[in-house]
Tab-separated table of C-alpha atoms in Angstrom:
chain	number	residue	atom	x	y	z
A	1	UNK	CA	107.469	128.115	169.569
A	2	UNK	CA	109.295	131.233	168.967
A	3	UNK	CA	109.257	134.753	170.184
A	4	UNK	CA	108.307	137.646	167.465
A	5	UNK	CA	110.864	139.459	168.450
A	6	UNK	CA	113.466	137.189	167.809
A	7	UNK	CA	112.859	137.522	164.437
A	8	UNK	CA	113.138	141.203	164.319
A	9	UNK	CA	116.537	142.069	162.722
A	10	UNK	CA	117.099	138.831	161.254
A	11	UNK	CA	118.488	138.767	157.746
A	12	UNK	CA	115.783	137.453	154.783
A	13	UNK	CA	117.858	135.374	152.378
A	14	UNK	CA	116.587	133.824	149.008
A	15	UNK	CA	116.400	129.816	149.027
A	16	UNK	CA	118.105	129.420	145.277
A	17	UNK	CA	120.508	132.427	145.184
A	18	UNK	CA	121.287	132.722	148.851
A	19	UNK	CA	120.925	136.946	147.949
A	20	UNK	CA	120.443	138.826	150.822
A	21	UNK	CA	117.217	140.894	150.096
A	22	UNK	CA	117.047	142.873	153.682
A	23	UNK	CA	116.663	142.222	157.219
A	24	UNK	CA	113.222	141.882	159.475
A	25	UNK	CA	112.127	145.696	160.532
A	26	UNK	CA	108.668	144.291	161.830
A	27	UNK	CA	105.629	141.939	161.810
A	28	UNK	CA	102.106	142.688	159.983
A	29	UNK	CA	99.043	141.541	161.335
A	30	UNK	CA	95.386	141.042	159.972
A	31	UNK	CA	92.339	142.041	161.547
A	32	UNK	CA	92.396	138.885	163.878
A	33	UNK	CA	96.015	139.113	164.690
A	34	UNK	CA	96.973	136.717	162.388
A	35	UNK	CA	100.822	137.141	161.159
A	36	UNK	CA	100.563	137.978	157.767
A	37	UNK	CA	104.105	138.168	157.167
A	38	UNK	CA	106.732	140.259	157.878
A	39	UNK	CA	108.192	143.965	156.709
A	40	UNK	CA	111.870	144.475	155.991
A	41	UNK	CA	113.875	147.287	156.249
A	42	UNK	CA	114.045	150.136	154.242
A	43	UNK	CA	117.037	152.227	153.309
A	44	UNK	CA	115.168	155.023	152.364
A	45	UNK	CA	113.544	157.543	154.627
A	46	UNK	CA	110.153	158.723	154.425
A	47	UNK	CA	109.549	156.161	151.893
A	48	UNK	CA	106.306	156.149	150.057
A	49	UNK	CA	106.089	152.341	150.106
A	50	UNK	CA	107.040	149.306	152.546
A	51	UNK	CA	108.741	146.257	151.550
A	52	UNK	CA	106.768	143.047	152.669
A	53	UNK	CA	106.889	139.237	152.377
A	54	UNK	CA	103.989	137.528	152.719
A	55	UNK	CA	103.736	135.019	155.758
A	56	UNK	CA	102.677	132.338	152.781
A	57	UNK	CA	106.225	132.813	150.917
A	58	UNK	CA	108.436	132.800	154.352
A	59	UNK	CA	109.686	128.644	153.799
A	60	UNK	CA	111.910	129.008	157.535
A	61	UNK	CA	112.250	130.969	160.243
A	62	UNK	CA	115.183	129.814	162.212
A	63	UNK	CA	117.519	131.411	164.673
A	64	UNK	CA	119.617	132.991	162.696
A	65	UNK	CA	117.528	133.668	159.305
A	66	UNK	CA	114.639	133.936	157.664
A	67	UNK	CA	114.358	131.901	154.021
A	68	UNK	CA	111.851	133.225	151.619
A	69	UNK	CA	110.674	131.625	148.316
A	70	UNK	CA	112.306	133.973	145.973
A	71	UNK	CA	112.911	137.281	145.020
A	72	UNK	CA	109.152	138.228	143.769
A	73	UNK	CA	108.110	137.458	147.010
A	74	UNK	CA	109.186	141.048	148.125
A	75	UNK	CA	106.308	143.345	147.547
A	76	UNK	CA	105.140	146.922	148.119
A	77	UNK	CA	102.681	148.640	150.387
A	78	UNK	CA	101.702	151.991	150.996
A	79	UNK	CA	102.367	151.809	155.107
A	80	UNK	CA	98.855	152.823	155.129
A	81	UNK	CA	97.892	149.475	154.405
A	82	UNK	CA	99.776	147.923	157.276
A	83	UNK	CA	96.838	148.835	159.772
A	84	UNK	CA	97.693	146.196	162.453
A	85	UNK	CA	101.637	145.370	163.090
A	86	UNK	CA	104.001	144.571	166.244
A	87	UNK	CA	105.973	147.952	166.311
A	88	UNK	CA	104.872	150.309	163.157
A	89	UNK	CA	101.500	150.090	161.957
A	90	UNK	CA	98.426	152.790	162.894
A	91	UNK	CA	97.621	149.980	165.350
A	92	UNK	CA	100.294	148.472	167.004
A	93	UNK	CA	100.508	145.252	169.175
A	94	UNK	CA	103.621	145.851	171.132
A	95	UNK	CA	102.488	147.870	174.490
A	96	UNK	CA	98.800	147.161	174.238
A	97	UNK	CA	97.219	146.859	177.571
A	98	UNK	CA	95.891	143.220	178.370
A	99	UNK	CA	92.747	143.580	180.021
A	100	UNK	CA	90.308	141.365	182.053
A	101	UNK	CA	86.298	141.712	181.302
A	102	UNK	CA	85.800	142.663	184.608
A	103	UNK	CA	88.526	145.330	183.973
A	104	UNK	CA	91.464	144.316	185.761
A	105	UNK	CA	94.916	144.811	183.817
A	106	UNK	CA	97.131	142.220	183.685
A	107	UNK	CA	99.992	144.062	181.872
A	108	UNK	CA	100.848	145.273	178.458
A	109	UNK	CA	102.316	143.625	175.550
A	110	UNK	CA	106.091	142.849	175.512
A	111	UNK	CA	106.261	139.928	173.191
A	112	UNK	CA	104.003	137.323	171.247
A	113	UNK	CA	104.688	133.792	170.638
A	114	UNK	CA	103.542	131.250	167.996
A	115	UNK	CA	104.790	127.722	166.241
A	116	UNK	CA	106.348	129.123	162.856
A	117	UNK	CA	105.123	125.705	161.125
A	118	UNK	CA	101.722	125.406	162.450
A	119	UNK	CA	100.286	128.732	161.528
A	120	UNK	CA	100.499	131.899	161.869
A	121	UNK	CA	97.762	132.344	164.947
A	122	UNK	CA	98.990	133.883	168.279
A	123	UNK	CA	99.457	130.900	171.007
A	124	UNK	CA	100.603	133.547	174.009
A	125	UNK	CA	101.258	137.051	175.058
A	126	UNK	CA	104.305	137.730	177.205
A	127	UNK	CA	103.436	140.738	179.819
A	128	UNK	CA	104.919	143.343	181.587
A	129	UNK	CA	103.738	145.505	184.367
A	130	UNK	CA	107.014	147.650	183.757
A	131	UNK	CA	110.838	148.090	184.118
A	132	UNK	CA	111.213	148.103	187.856
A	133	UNK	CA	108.314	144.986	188.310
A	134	UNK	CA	110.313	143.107	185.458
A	135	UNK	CA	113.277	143.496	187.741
A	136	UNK	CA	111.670	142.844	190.915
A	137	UNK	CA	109.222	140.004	189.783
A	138	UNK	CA	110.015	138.979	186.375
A	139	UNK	CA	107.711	139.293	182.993
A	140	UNK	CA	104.200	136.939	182.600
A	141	UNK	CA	103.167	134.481	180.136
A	142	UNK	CA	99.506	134.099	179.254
A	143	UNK	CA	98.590	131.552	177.176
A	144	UNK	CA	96.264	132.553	174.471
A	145	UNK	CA	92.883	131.255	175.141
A	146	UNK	CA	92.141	128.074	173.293
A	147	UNK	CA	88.524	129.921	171.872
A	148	UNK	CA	89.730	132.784	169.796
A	149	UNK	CA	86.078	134.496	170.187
A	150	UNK	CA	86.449	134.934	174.153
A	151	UNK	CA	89.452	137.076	173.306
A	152	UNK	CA	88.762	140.958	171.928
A	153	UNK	CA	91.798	142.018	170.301
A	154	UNK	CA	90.785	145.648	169.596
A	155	UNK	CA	92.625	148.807	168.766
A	156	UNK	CA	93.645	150.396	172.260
A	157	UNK	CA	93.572	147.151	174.764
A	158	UNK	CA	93.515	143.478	174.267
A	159	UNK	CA	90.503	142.184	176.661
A	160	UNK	CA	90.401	138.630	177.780
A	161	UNK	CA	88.628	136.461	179.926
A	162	UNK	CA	88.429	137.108	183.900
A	163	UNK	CA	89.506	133.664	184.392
A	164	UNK	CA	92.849	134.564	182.532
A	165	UNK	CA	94.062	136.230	185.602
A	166	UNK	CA	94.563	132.982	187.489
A	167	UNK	CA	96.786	131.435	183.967
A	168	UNK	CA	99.517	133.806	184.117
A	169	UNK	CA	102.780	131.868	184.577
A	170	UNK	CA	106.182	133.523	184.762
A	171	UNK	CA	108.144	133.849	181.770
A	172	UNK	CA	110.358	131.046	182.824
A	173	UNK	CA	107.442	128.702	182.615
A	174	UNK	CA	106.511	129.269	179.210
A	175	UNK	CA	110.435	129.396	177.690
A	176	UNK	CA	110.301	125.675	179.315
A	177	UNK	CA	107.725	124.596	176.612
A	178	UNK	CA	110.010	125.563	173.813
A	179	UNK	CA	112.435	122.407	174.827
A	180	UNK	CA	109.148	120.426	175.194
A	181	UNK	CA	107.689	121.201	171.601
């Protein structure tokens, strides 16, 4: 299990020329918050067009790198197109309020994890109630719920069950599962 944000600023290197073909500016999402793959960096400003791999072409996603399939894999999209994404899209992930049905807040967005091998689907939200609680009690791990219909992942707040309030786990908890998996 890996953290999205680990991957942000990670070189993208080409399996059979080992080229360097950019680095990881962000992550694009469908309408279910399914990684669709990722968006690399641009060197131009005010660019007309993204550069994007497609989660499908991505063949690793270690520590240090991300290996893609080759070279065509790199394509472009108006960043109009990139509705849903962790940092730059017209809705963005990172920040989003996590709400309870019975409207309780349990944070916002800080991070997302999911198993780079198994799919692409979000297995937990890390939270944050802010800079000072960070300090003072440390971020939260929710587990994404197991039924991907009890969760509304919607444009200005993520709403979850009211049972998710008793699931939150500090982040320490959660980081314990990476050894496990």
């Amino acid at each position: 299990m890996i953290k999205l944000q680990q991957l942000i600023g990670l070189p993208v290197i080409v399996i059979h020329s080992g080229k360097l073909v950019g680095t990881v500016k962000d992550a694009w999402f469908d309408e279910h918050w399914m990684l669709k793959g990722i968006i690399l960096d641009s060197a131009r400003w005010f660019a007309a067009s993204v550069k994007i791999v497609e989660w499908s072409n991505v063949l690793s996603c270690g520590e240090d790198t991300v290996i893609i399939a080759d070279e065509d894999a790199i394509v472009r999209m108006k960043p109009k197109q990139l509705l849903r994404s962790f940092y730059t899209g017209l809705v963005k992930l990172k920040d989003l309020p996590v709400m309870t049905v019975q409207g309780l807040q349990l944070g916002r967005v800080s991070d997302v994890y999911f198993y780079p091998n198994q799919g692409t689907q979000i297995v937990g939200y890390e939270l944050t109630d802010g800079f000072v609680s960070d300090l003072m009690e440390g971020r939260k791990w929710l587990k994404a719920p197991s039924d991907p219909g009890t969760v509304l992942l919607g444009e200005d707040a993520i709403i979850v069950p009211a049972v998710s309030e008793a699931e939150l786990e500090p982040v320490a908890a959660s980081n314990s599962m990476d050894r496990e998996k």
